[in-house]
Structure formats: structure tokens, C-alpha cells
PDB file of C-alpha atoms in Angstrom:
ATOM      1  CA  MET A 192      73.421 -88.178-103.295  1.00  0.00           C
ATOM      2  CA  ASP A 193      76.779 -89.413-102.066  1.00  0.00           C
ATOM      3  CA  ILE A 194      78.473 -87.073 -99.579  1.00  0.00           C
ATOM      4  CA  ARG A 195      81.401 -89.303 -98.642  1.00  0.00           C
ATOM      5  CA  VAL A 196      84.024 -86.683 -99.408  1.00  0.00           C
ATOM      6  CA  PHE A 197      82.792 -84.255 -96.742  1.00  0.00           C
ATOM      7  CA  LYS A 198      81.966 -86.971 -94.228  1.00  0.00           C
ATOM      8  CA  GLY A 199      85.478 -88.273 -94.757  1.00  0.00           C
ATOM      9  CA  LEU A 200      86.997 -84.828 -94.223  1.00  0.00           C
ATOM     10  CA  ASN A 201      85.115 -84.359 -90.968  1.00  0.00           C
ATOM     11  CA  ALA A 202      86.189 -87.808 -89.779  1.00  0.00           C
ATOM     12  CA  GLU A 203      89.788 -87.003 -90.718  1.00  0.00           C
ATOM     13  CA  TRP A 204      89.547 -83.665 -88.929  1.00  0.00           C
ATOM     14  CA  ALA A 205      88.557 -85.446 -85.723  1.00  0.00           C
ATOM     15  CA  LEU A 206      91.728 -87.546 -85.995  1.00  0.00           C
ATOM     16  CA  VAL A 207      93.866 -84.477 -86.681  1.00  0.00           C
ATOM     17  CA  CYS A 208      92.405 -82.758 -83.621  1.00  0.00           C
ATOM     18  CA  GLY A 209      93.122 -85.858 -81.565  1.00  0.00           C
ATOM     19  CA  GLU A 210      96.839 -85.772 -82.382  1.00  0.00           C
ATOM     20  CA  PRO A 211      98.767 -84.734 -79.250  1.00  0.00           C
ATOM     21  CA  GLY A 212     100.135 -81.224 -79.519  1.00  0.00           C
ATOM     22  CA  SER A 213      98.320 -80.233 -82.714  1.00  0.00           C
ATOM     23  CA  GLY A 214      96.465 -77.369 -81.037  1.00  0.00           C
ATOM     24  CA  GLU A 215      99.577 -76.142 -79.241  1.00  0.00           C
ATOM     25  CA  GLN A 216     101.497 -76.215 -82.531  1.00  0.00           C
ATOM     26  CA  VAL A 217      98.948 -74.081 -84.369  1.00  0.00           C
ATOM     27  CA  ARG A 218      98.559 -71.679 -81.468  1.00  0.00           C
ATOM     28  CA  GLY A 219     102.349 -71.414 -81.243  1.00  0.00           C
ATOM     29  CA  TRP A 220     102.586 -70.300 -84.884  1.00  0.00           C
ATOM     30  CA  LEU A 221     100.000 -67.597 -84.253  1.00  0.00           C
ATOM     31  CA  GLU A 222     101.759 -66.482 -81.065  1.00  0.00           C
ATOM     32  CA  GLN A 223     105.118 -66.242 -82.813  1.00  0.00           C
ATOM     33  CA  ALA A 224     103.560 -64.129 -85.559  1.00  0.00           C
ATOM     34  CA  GLY A 225     101.968 -61.789 -83.016  1.00  0.00           C
ATOM     35  CA  VAL A 226      98.407 -62.673 -84.005  1.00  0.00           C
ATOM     36  CA  LEU A 227      97.772 -64.061 -80.511  1.00  0.00           C
ATOM     37  CA  CYS A 228      99.258 -63.130 -77.186  1.00  0.00           C
ATOM     38  CA  ARG A 229     101.143 -65.886 -75.374  1.00  0.00           C
ATOM     39  CA  GLY A 230      98.712 -68.309 -73.739  1.00  0.00           C
ATOM     40  CA  GLU A 231      95.719 -66.769 -75.487  1.00  0.00           C
ATOM     41  CA  GLY A 232      93.063 -69.138 -76.832  1.00  0.00           C
ATOM     42  CA  PRO A 233      92.322 -72.852 -76.284  1.00  0.00           C
ATOM     43  CA  THR A 234      94.992 -75.496 -76.704  1.00  0.00           C
ATOM     44  CA  GLU A 235      92.680 -78.094 -78.259  1.00  0.00           C
ATOM     45  CA  LEU A 236      92.730 -77.676 -82.054  1.00  0.00           C
ATOM     46  CA  GLU A 237      88.987 -77.978 -82.708  1.00  0.00           C
ATOM     47  CA  GLU A 238      88.193 -75.504 -79.937  1.00  0.00           C
ATOM     48  CA  LEU A 239      90.959 -73.186 -81.132  1.00  0.00           C
ATOM     49  CA  LEU A 240      89.580 -73.016 -84.676  1.00  0.00           C
ATOM     50  CA  GLY A 241      86.086 -72.280 -83.363  1.00  0.00           C
ATOM     51  CA  TRP A 242      87.474 -69.628 -81.020  1.00  0.00           C
ATOM     52  CA  ILE A 243      89.345 -67.999 -83.914  1.00  0.00           C
ATOM     53  CA  GLY A 244      86.126 -67.947 -85.915  1.00  0.00           C
ATOM     54  CA  VAL A 245      84.395 -66.027 -83.123  1.00  0.00           C
ATOM     55  CA  ARG A 246      87.261 -63.512 -83.107  1.00  0.00           C
ATOM     56  CA  ASP A 247      86.981 -63.170 -86.876  1.00  0.00           C
ATOM     57  CA  ARG A 248      83.339 -62.157 -86.554  1.00  0.00           C
ATOM     58  CA  ARG A 249      84.219 -59.627 -83.869  1.00  0.00           C
ATOM     59  CA  LEU A 250      87.427 -58.179 -85.311  1.00  0.00           C
ATOM     60  CA  GLY A 251      86.657 -58.472 -89.008  1.00  0.00           C
ATOM     61  CA  ARG A 252      88.511 -59.444 -92.144  1.00  0.00           C
ATOM     62  CA  GLU A 253      91.849 -57.990 -91.057  1.00  0.00           C
ATOM     63  CA  HIS A 254      92.054 -60.571 -88.282  1.00  0.00           C
ATOM     64  CA  SER A 255      91.202 -63.490 -90.575  1.00  0.00           C
ATOM     65  CA  ASP A 256      93.758 -62.228 -93.099  1.00  0.00           C
ATOM     66  CA  GLN A 257      96.431 -62.225 -90.391  1.00  0.00           C
ATOM     67  CA  TRP A 258      95.994 -65.732 -89.043  1.00  0.00           C
ATOM     68  CA  MET A 259      95.341 -67.280 -92.442  1.00  0.00           C
ATOM     69  CA  ARG A 260      98.535 -65.788 -93.885  1.00  0.00           C
ATOM     70  CA  VAL A 261     100.514 -67.285 -90.998  1.00  0.00           C
ATOM     71  CA  LEU A 262      99.144 -70.775 -91.641  1.00  0.00           C
ATOM     72  CA  LEU A 263      99.409 -70.452 -95.415  1.00  0.00           C
ATOM     73  CA  ALA A 264     103.094 -69.586 -95.040  1.00  0.00           C
ATOM     74  CA  GLU A 265     103.553 -72.781 -93.009  1.00  0.00           C
ATOM     75  CA  ALA A 266     101.461 -74.767 -95.497  1.00  0.00           C
ATOM     76  CA  SER A 267     103.766 -73.831 -98.366  1.00  0.00           C
ATOM     77  CA  GLY A 268     106.551 -75.948 -96.891  1.00  0.00           C
ATOM     78  CA  GLU A 269     107.053 -79.703 -96.634  1.00  0.00           C
ATOM     79  CA  GLY A 270     106.492 -82.324 -93.989  1.00  0.00           C
ATOM     80  CA  ALA A 271     103.970 -82.922 -91.233  1.00  0.00           C
ATOM     81  CA  GLU A 272     103.840 -79.320 -90.019  1.00  0.00           C
ATOM     82  CA  ALA A 273     102.987 -78.028 -93.508  1.00  0.00           C
ATOM     83  CA  ARG A 274     100.268 -80.651 -93.843  1.00  0.00           C
ATOM     84  CA  LEU A 275      98.807 -79.648 -90.471  1.00  0.00           C
ATOM     85  CA  ALA A 276      98.735 -75.957 -91.397  1.00  0.00           C
ATOM     86  CA  ALA A 277      97.092 -76.715 -94.738  1.00  0.00           C
ATOM     87  CA  ARG A 278      94.520 -78.971 -93.095  1.00  0.00           C
ATOM     88  CA  VAL A 279      93.479 -76.258 -90.632  1.00  0.00           C
ATOM     89  CA  VAL A 280      92.919 -73.757 -93.447  1.00  0.00           C
ATOM     90  CA  VAL A 281      90.962 -76.321 -95.469  1.00  0.00           C
ATOM     91  CA  GLN A 282      88.748 -77.027 -92.466  1.00  0.00           C
ATOM     92  CA  ALA A 283      88.146 -73.314 -91.997  1.00  0.00           C
ATOM     93  CA  MET A 284      87.034 -73.101 -95.649  1.00  0.00           C
ATOM     94  CA  LEU A 285      84.899 -76.245 -95.600  1.00  0.00           C
ATOM     95  CA  ASP A 286      81.498 -74.534 -95.467  1.00  0.00           C
ATOM     96  CA  GLY A 287      82.449 -72.575 -98.570  1.00  0.00           C
ATOM     97  CA  ALA A 288      83.579 -75.784-100.268  1.00  0.00           C
ATOM     98  CA  VAL A 289      80.211 -77.447 -99.598  1.00  0.00           C
ATOM     99  CA  ARG A 290      78.338 -74.474-101.061  1.00  0.00           C
ATOM    100  CA  MET A 291      80.666 -74.358-104.046  1.00  0.00           C
ATOM    101  CA  THR A 292      80.109 -78.061-104.694  1.00  0.00           C
ATOM    102  CA  LEU A 293      76.357 -77.569-104.738  1.00  0.00           C
ATOM    103  CA  SER A 294      76.676 -74.584-107.074  1.00  0.00           C
ATOM    104  CA  LEU A 295      78.718 -76.645-109.547  1.00  0.00           C
ATOM    105  CA  LEU A 296      76.230 -79.513-109.771  1.00  0.00           C
ATOM    106  CA  ARG A 297      74.671 -80.142-113.164  1.00  0.00           C
ATOM    107  CA  PRO A 298      72.464 -82.964-114.482  1.00  0.00           C
ATOM    108  CA  GLY A 299      74.541 -86.105-114.558  1.00  0.00           C
ATOM    109  CA  ARG A 300      77.125 -84.843-112.084  1.00  0.00           C
ATOM    110  CA  ASP A 301      77.498 -86.717-108.812  1.00  0.00           C
ATOM    111  CA  PHE A 302      77.788 -84.579-105.681  1.00  0.00           C
ATOM    112  CA  ASP A 303      80.668 -86.596-104.295  1.00  0.00           C
ATOM    113  CA  GLU A 304      82.617 -86.478-107.562  1.00  0.00           C
ATOM    114  CA  VAL A 305      82.206 -82.695-107.788  1.00  0.00           C
ATOM    115  CA  GLY A 306      83.075 -82.398-104.095  1.00  0.00           C
ATOM    116  CA  GLN A 307      86.309 -84.304-104.659  1.00  0.00           C
ATOM    117  CA  VAL A 308      87.267 -81.874-107.445  1.00  0.00           C
ATOM    118  CA  VAL A 309      86.467 -78.887-105.220  1.00  0.00           C
ATOM    119  CA  VAL A 310      88.381 -80.235-102.218  1.00  0.00           C
ATOM    120  CA  ALA A 311      91.393 -81.239-104.311  1.00  0.00           C
ATOM    121  CA  SER A 312      91.401 -77.769-105.888  1.00  0.00           C
ATOM    122  CA  LEU A 313      91.152 -76.139-102.463  1.00  0.00           C
ATOM    123  CA  TYR A 314      94.145 -78.150-101.183  1.00  0.00           C
ATOM    124  CA  ARG A 315      96.231 -77.119-104.189  1.00  0.00           C
ATOM    125  CA  VAL A 316      95.292 -73.489-103.727  1.00  0.00           C
ATOM    126  CA  VAL A 317      96.125 -73.578-100.016  1.00  0.00           C
ATOM    127  CA  ARG A 318      99.538 -75.183-100.592  1.00  0.00           C
ATOM    128  CA  SER A 319     100.487 -72.706-103.327  1.00  0.00           C
ATOM    129  CA  TYR A 320      98.864 -69.491-102.111  1.00  0.00           C
ATOM    130  CA  PRO A 321     100.806 -66.368-103.209  1.00  0.00           C
ATOM    131  CA  LEU A 322     101.680 -64.771 -99.892  1.00  0.00           C
ATOM    132  CA  HIS A 323     102.029 -61.312-101.416  1.00  0.00           C
ATOM    133  CA  ARG A 324      98.213 -61.250-101.542  1.00  0.00           C
ATOM    134  CA  ARG A 325      97.829 -59.945 -98.037  1.00  0.00           C
ATOM    135  CA  GLN A 326      94.183 -58.844 -98.099  1.00  0.00           C
ATOM    136  CA  LYS A 327      90.918 -60.707 -98.636  1.00  0.00           C
ATOM    137  CA  VAL A 328      92.709 -64.002 -98.110  1.00  0.00           C
ATOM    138  CA  ALA A 329      89.607 -66.177 -97.652  1.00  0.00           C
ATOM    139  CA  ALA A 330      87.970 -64.580-100.691  1.00  0.00           C
ATOM    140  CA  ASN A 331      91.093 -65.178-102.781  1.00  0.00           C
ATOM    141  CA  LEU A 332      91.170 -68.822-101.691  1.00  0.00           C
ATOM    142  CA  LEU A 333      87.573 -69.293-102.781  1.00  0.00           C
ATOM    143  CA  LEU A 334      88.088 -67.426-106.048  1.00  0.00           C
ATOM    144  CA  GLU A 335      91.058 -69.503-107.098  1.00  0.00           C
ATOM    145  CA  THR A 336      89.391 -72.736-105.946  1.00  0.00           C
ATOM    146  CA  LEU A 337      86.302 -71.907-107.986  1.00  0.00           C
ATOM    147  CA  HIS A 338      88.502 -71.087-110.972  1.00  0.00           C
ATOM    148  CA  ARG A 339      90.395 -74.382-110.773  1.00  0.00           C
ATOM    149  CA  ALA A 340      87.366 -76.559-110.026  1.00  0.00           C
ATOM    150  CA  SER A 341      85.148 -75.023-112.711  1.00  0.00           C
ATOM    151  CA  ARG A 342      87.960 -75.289-115.263  1.00  0.00           C
ATOM    152  CA  GLU A 343      88.527 -78.966-114.446  1.00  0.00           C
ATOM    153  CA  LEU A 344      84.821 -79.752-114.575  1.00  0.00           C
ATOM    154  CA  ARG A 345      84.413 -77.781-117.793  1.00  0.00           C
ATOM    155  CA  ASP A 346      87.077 -79.951-119.414  1.00  0.00           C
ATOM    156  CA  ASP A 347      84.719 -82.884-118.853  1.00  0.00           C
ATOM    157  CA  ASP A 348      81.525 -80.898-119.445  1.00  0.00           C
ATOM    158  CA  PRO A 349      81.630 -77.897-121.816  1.00  0.00           C
ATOM    159  CA  ALA A 350      78.279 -76.763-120.400  1.00  0.00           C
ATOM    160  CA  GLY A 351      79.809 -76.276-116.951  1.00  0.00           C
ATOM    161  CA  LEU A 352      80.042 -73.006-115.061  1.00  0.00           C
ATOM    162  CA  GLU A 353      81.884 -70.353-117.053  1.00  0.00           C
ATOM    163  CA  TRP A 354      84.579 -68.562-115.091  1.00  0.00           C
ATOM    164  CA  ASP A 355      86.448 -65.388-115.905  1.00  0.00           C
ATOM    165  CA  PRO A 356      89.790 -65.374-114.021  1.00  0.00           C
ATOM    166  CA  ALA A 357      90.050 -61.607-114.565  1.00  0.00           C
ATOM    167  CA  LEU A 358      87.389 -61.242-111.886  1.00  0.00           C
ATOM    168  CA  ALA A 359      89.959 -62.151-109.254  1.00  0.00           C
ATOM    169  CA  GLU A 360      92.067 -59.136-110.154  1.00  0.00           C
ATOM    170  CA  ARG A 361      89.333 -56.517-109.999  1.00  0.00           C
ATOM    171  CA  PRO A 362      89.146 -54.232-106.967  1.00  0.00           C
ATOM    172  CA  GLY A 363      86.251 -54.622-104.583  1.00  0.00           C
ATOM    173  CA  THR A 364      85.512 -58.226-105.511  1.00  0.00           C
ATOM    174  CA  GLU A 365      85.723 -59.762-102.054  1.00  0.00           C
ATOM    175  CA  ASN A 366      82.465 -61.626-102.537  1.00  0.00           C
ATOM    176  CA  VAL A 367      82.872 -62.594-106.207  1.00  0.00           C
ATOM    177  CA  ALA A 368      83.133 -66.320-105.437  1.00  0.00           C
ATOM    178  CA  GLU A 369      80.030 -66.185-103.259  1.00  0.00           C
ATOM    179  CA  ILE A 370      78.159 -64.211-105.921  1.00  0.00           C
ATOM    180  CA  ALA A 371      79.226 -66.608-108.676  1.00  0.00           C
ATOM    181  CA  CYS A 372      78.047 -69.589-106.629  1.00  0.00           C
ATOM    182  CA  ARG A 373      74.780 -67.844-105.783  1.00  0.00           C
ATOM    183  CA  ASN A 374      74.175 -67.043-109.462  1.00  0.00           C
ATOM    184  CA  ALA A 375      74.804 -70.673-110.390  1.00  0.00           C
ATOM    185  CA  LEU A 376      72.381 -71.791-107.677  1.00  0.00           C
ATOM    186  CA  ALA A 377      69.779 -69.354-108.975  1.00  0.00           C
ATOM    187  CA  GLU A 378      70.130 -70.805-112.464  1.00  0.00           C
ATOM    188  CA  GLN A 379      69.641 -74.305-111.052  1.00  0.00           C
ATOM    189  CA  ALA A 380      66.593 -73.123-109.118  1.00  0.00           C
ATOM    190  CA  VAL A 381      65.005 -71.767-112.298  1.00  0.00           C
ATOM    191  CA  ALA A 382      65.866 -74.921-114.261  1.00  0.00           C
ATOM    192  CA  SER A 383      64.288 -77.059-111.519  1.00  0.00           C
ATOM    193  CA  GLY A 384      61.125 -74.963-111.339  1.00  0.00           C
ATOM    194  CA  LEU A 385      61.909 -73.532-107.896  1.00  0.00           C
ATOM    195  CA  ALA A 386      61.983 -69.927-109.116  1.00  0.00           C
ATOM    196  CA  ASP A 387      60.535 -67.976-112.008  1.00  0.00           C
ATOM    197  CA  SER A 388      63.728 -66.055-112.736  1.00  0.00           C
ATOM    198  CA  PRO A 389      67.238 -65.845-111.197  1.00  0.00           C
ATOM    199  CA  GLY A 390      66.780 -62.181-110.380  1.00  0.00           C
ATOM    200  CA  GLU A 391      63.817 -62.758-108.091  1.00  0.00           C
ATOM    201  CA  LEU A 392      65.789 -64.595-105.405  1.00  0.00           C
ATOM    202  CA  ASP A 393      66.738 -62.567-102.363  1.00  0.00           C
ATOM    203  CA  THR A 394      69.175 -63.971 -99.802  1.00  0.00           C
ATOM    204  CA  ALA A 395      66.537 -65.904 -97.843  1.00  0.00           C
ATOM    205  CA  GLN A 396      64.961 -67.334-101.008  1.00  0.00           C
ATOM    206  CA  ALA A 397      68.381 -68.325-102.335  1.00  0.00           C
ATOM    207  CA  GLU A 398      69.096 -70.203 -99.101  1.00  0.00           C
ATOM    208  CA  LEU A 399      65.744 -71.978 -99.370  1.00  0.00           C
ATOM    209  CA  ALA A 400      66.451 -72.886-103.002  1.00  0.00           C
ATOM    210  CA  GLU A 401      69.843 -74.259-101.954  1.00  0.00           C
ATOM    211  CA  LEU A 402      68.225 -76.464 -99.306  1.00  0.00           C
ATOM    212  CA  LEU A 403      65.528 -77.669-101.710  1.00  0.00           C
ATOM    213  CA  LEU A 404      68.081 -78.496-104.405  1.00  0.00           C
ATOM    214  CA  TRP A 405      70.167 -80.418-101.885  1.00  0.00           C
ATOM    215  CA  GLY A 406      67.101 -82.302-100.668  1.00  0.00           C
ATOM    216  CA  MET A 407      66.227 -83.244-104.257  1.00  0.00           C
ATOM    217  CA  GLN A 408      69.782 -84.388-105.001  1.00  0.00           C
ATOM    218  CA  LYS A 409      69.798 -86.541-101.860  1.00  0.00           C
ATOM    219  CA  GLY A 410      66.376 -88.024-102.662  1.00  0.00           C
ATOM    220  CA  LEU A 411      64.711 -86.534 -99.576  1.00  0.00           C
ATOM    221  CA  LEU A 412      62.349 -84.443-101.682  1.00  0.00           C
ATOM    222  CA  THR A 413      60.696 -85.123-105.008  1.00  0.00           C
ATOM    223  CA  GLN A 414      60.924 -82.360-107.565  1.00  0.00           C
ATOM    224  CA  ALA A 415      57.144 -81.904-107.334  1.00  0.00           C
ATOM    225  CA  ARG A 416      57.304 -81.507-103.558  1.00  0.00           C
ATOM    226  CA  ALA A 417      60.211 -79.077-103.752  1.00  0.00           C
ATOM    227  CA  ARG A 418      58.377 -77.009-106.368  1.00  0.00           C
ATOM    228  CA  GLN A 419      55.272 -76.959-104.180  1.00  0.00           C
ATOM    229  CA  ILE A 420      57.198 -75.649-101.166  1.00  0.00           C
ATOM    230  CA  ALA A 421      59.003 -73.031-103.276  1.00  0.00           C
ATOM    231  CA  ALA A 422      55.709 -71.907-104.816  1.00  0.00           C
ATOM    232  CA  GLU A 423      54.062 -71.632-101.414  1.00  0.00           C
ATOM    233  CA  VAL A 424      56.926 -69.523-100.072  1.00  0.00           C
ATOM    234  CA  ARG A 425      56.848 -67.284-103.154  1.00  0.00           C
ATOM    235  CA  GLU A 426      53.104 -66.831-102.762  1.00  0.00           C
ATOM    236  CA  GLU A 427      53.509 -66.035 -99.094  1.00  0.00           C
ATOM    237  CA  SER A 428      56.126 -63.431 -99.966  1.00  0.00           C
ATOM    238  CA  ARG A 429      53.891 -61.822-102.574  1.00  0.00           C
ATOM    239  CA  SER A 430      50.922 -61.731-100.217  1.00  0.00           C
ATOM    240  CA  ALA A 431      52.880 -60.544 -97.194  1.00  0.00           C
ATOM    241  CA  ALA A 432      51.703 -56.960 -97.551  1.00  0.00           C
ATOM    242  CA  GLY A 433      48.810 -56.410 -95.188  1.00  0.00           C
ATOM    243  CA  VAL A 434      49.344 -59.726 -93.386  1.00  0.00           C
ATOM    244  CA  SER A 435      49.913 -59.576 -89.654  1.00  0.00           C
ATOM    245  CA  ALA A 436      53.287 -60.585 -88.276  1.00  0.00           C
ATOM    246  CA  VAL A 437      51.685 -63.458 -86.347  1.00  0.00           C
ATOM    247  CA  THR A 438      50.036 -64.861 -89.472  1.00  0.00           C
ATOM    248  CA  TRP A 439      53.241 -64.495 -91.445  1.00  0.00           C
ATOM    249  CA  ARG A 440      55.234 -66.380 -88.811  1.00  0.00           C
ATOM    250  CA  LYS A 441      52.676 -69.193 -88.768  1.00  0.00           C
ATOM    251  CA  ARG A 442      52.856 -69.553 -92.537  1.00  0.00           C
ATOM    252  CA  ARG A 443      56.631 -69.625 -92.573  1.00  0.00           C
ATOM    253  CA  SER A 444      56.690 -72.076 -89.631  1.00  0.00           C
ATOM    254  CA  ARG A 445      54.693 -74.574 -91.681  1.00  0.00           C
ATOM    255  CA  SER A 446      57.281 -74.458 -94.460  1.00  0.00           C
ATOM    256  CA  VAL A 447      60.112 -74.812 -91.971  1.00  0.00           C
ATOM    257  CA  ALA A 448      58.426 -77.787 -90.298  1.00  0.00           C
ATOM    258  CA  ARG A 449      58.114 -79.566 -93.643  1.00  0.00           C
ATOM    259  CA  LEU A 450      61.802 -79.028 -94.282  1.00  0.00           C
ATOM    260  CA  ARG A 451      63.102 -79.696 -90.786  1.00  0.00           C
ATOM    261  CA  SER A 452      64.304 -83.243 -91.440  1.00  0.00           C
ATOM    262  CA  VAL A 453      65.987 -82.146 -94.673  1.00  0.00           C
ATOM    263  CA  ALA A 454      67.661 -79.228 -92.903  1.00  0.00           C
ATOM    264  CA  GLU A 455      68.881 -81.472 -90.075  1.00  0.00           C
ATOM    265  CA  GLN A 456      70.544 -83.841 -92.546  1.00  0.00           C
ATOM    266  CA  TRP A 457      72.029 -80.886 -94.442  1.00  0.00           C
ATOM    267  CA  VAL A 458      73.676 -79.656 -91.235  1.00  0.00           C
ATOM    268  CA  GLN A 459      75.000 -83.126 -90.428  1.00  0.00           C
ATOM    269  CA  ALA A 460      76.380 -83.530 -93.959  1.00  0.00           C
ATOM    270  CA  ALA A 461      78.157 -80.185 -93.825  1.00  0.00           C
TER     271      ALA A 461
END
């Protein structure tokens, strides 16, 4: 599986972070908007984005909505500053873009080609975000990116992921994009023999299925090997009742050890 698009983005991000004054520029926008106090946060761009992510986890969605709206307002303009603001938001959304790319894979689709569609869609969404949408900003970005990417892919493949744009307008749908991607992954897992039915996958099993599917796409795992691991984990889950915690941990450790090299490459690729 070719992952050039995301490797290229990470390489580009390193160059953006190396530009003199990029971190100060972004921090200055957030200071002017009152999201940060003067002098608060790192001045290096890569460190600043990581620091903001930590604050997001502590302060919640309201904080992420605030700083993202500031950068999206800048990104709607023209010139180098608009490109910088857009690039920071894209980098912040990159993990979601990787997961979305995997969820949109179908037989005959190349990971890198799908990734290019997803990233291009994400850039367009970032540059044209409607600023009156003041809440659930990250969720709205993912929703609209999924809408655009799935529509473009469906034009080339009528069997692609169906998408109902009305979902984006319903209340309480903050995690619709994540749910849609998870459902698509579950369907792939069933089609590949990694699960008996989409409904049986809990969060941990869905994450395992995602890793196995990625390993198969990259050629690190054969389908037979991936099915074997998935079956073993399912059997362990079914037989967990009455099994001691120590025994359970040993069983799960064996599965993790078999997947360690795949997981390490997955992290590097993302």
C-alpha cells in the first residue's frame, strides 16, 4: 500500500514548522482573539500545536472550537498567512484524515489515491468553512470532508460509501463522521472475514480490525493470518468469563506481540 500522501504531508509540515516566525504568527492570532494570554504557550509551531491539543483534552470542545475558528477565519483569506492557517488546521485533523482514508478503501482502490482525495477535500473544506458554524468545528470539518470525498469517489465507483448530507444538519451529531467511518470499517472487516457481523465490534475490536485491514493493505499480513488473529481475539473475548485477569492479559499480550511490527509501521505512517 502506497502512503506517500501522508508521508509527504508530514515532511511538508516539518518544513512549515521550520519557517522562522511561523509559531509566533499562529500564537499571535490566538492571542489577539483572546484564546491565549500574551506569551502563553510555546513559540515553536510543532510544539504549539501539541500544547494546544493537550489543552483541548483538558478544557474540552469549547476550547478547540475557539482556536479552530480563529485559524479558519485566517484561512479563508489569500496569501501566505492564509495558507499557514489552513495548513495548521489540516495538520490538526490529519489523524482523522488517515482513518477516513482507510474507511473509504474498497477493492481496487489504492490507499494513496483515496488519501489524496481525502486530503484535497479537507483543504477545500478548511479554506471555505462557514464561520457561522461556531460549535463542533472539528466534527463539522470531518463531516463535510467525508461528504465531499465520498461523493467524489462515488462518481468513480457507484458502490462507494453512501453519504446523506442531511446528517450534518441534525442536532447531536458531533460524532457522525467517526460513526460513519467506523461503520464502513466494520463492513470491510466482515467482508474480509475479520468479523462475523458489523454489530459485534466494540471499540477495541474495531481498532483491531482497522489495524488488521491496514496490515493486509500494506502487505504485512496475509488475509489468512489476519483472519486467524481476529478469530483468536474473538474466541478470547467469548471465553473471558471465568478466566483470571493474569491469564487474560497473557492471551492478549500474545496477539499484541504478533502485531507489534504492524502497529509500529502504522504509527510511523500516520
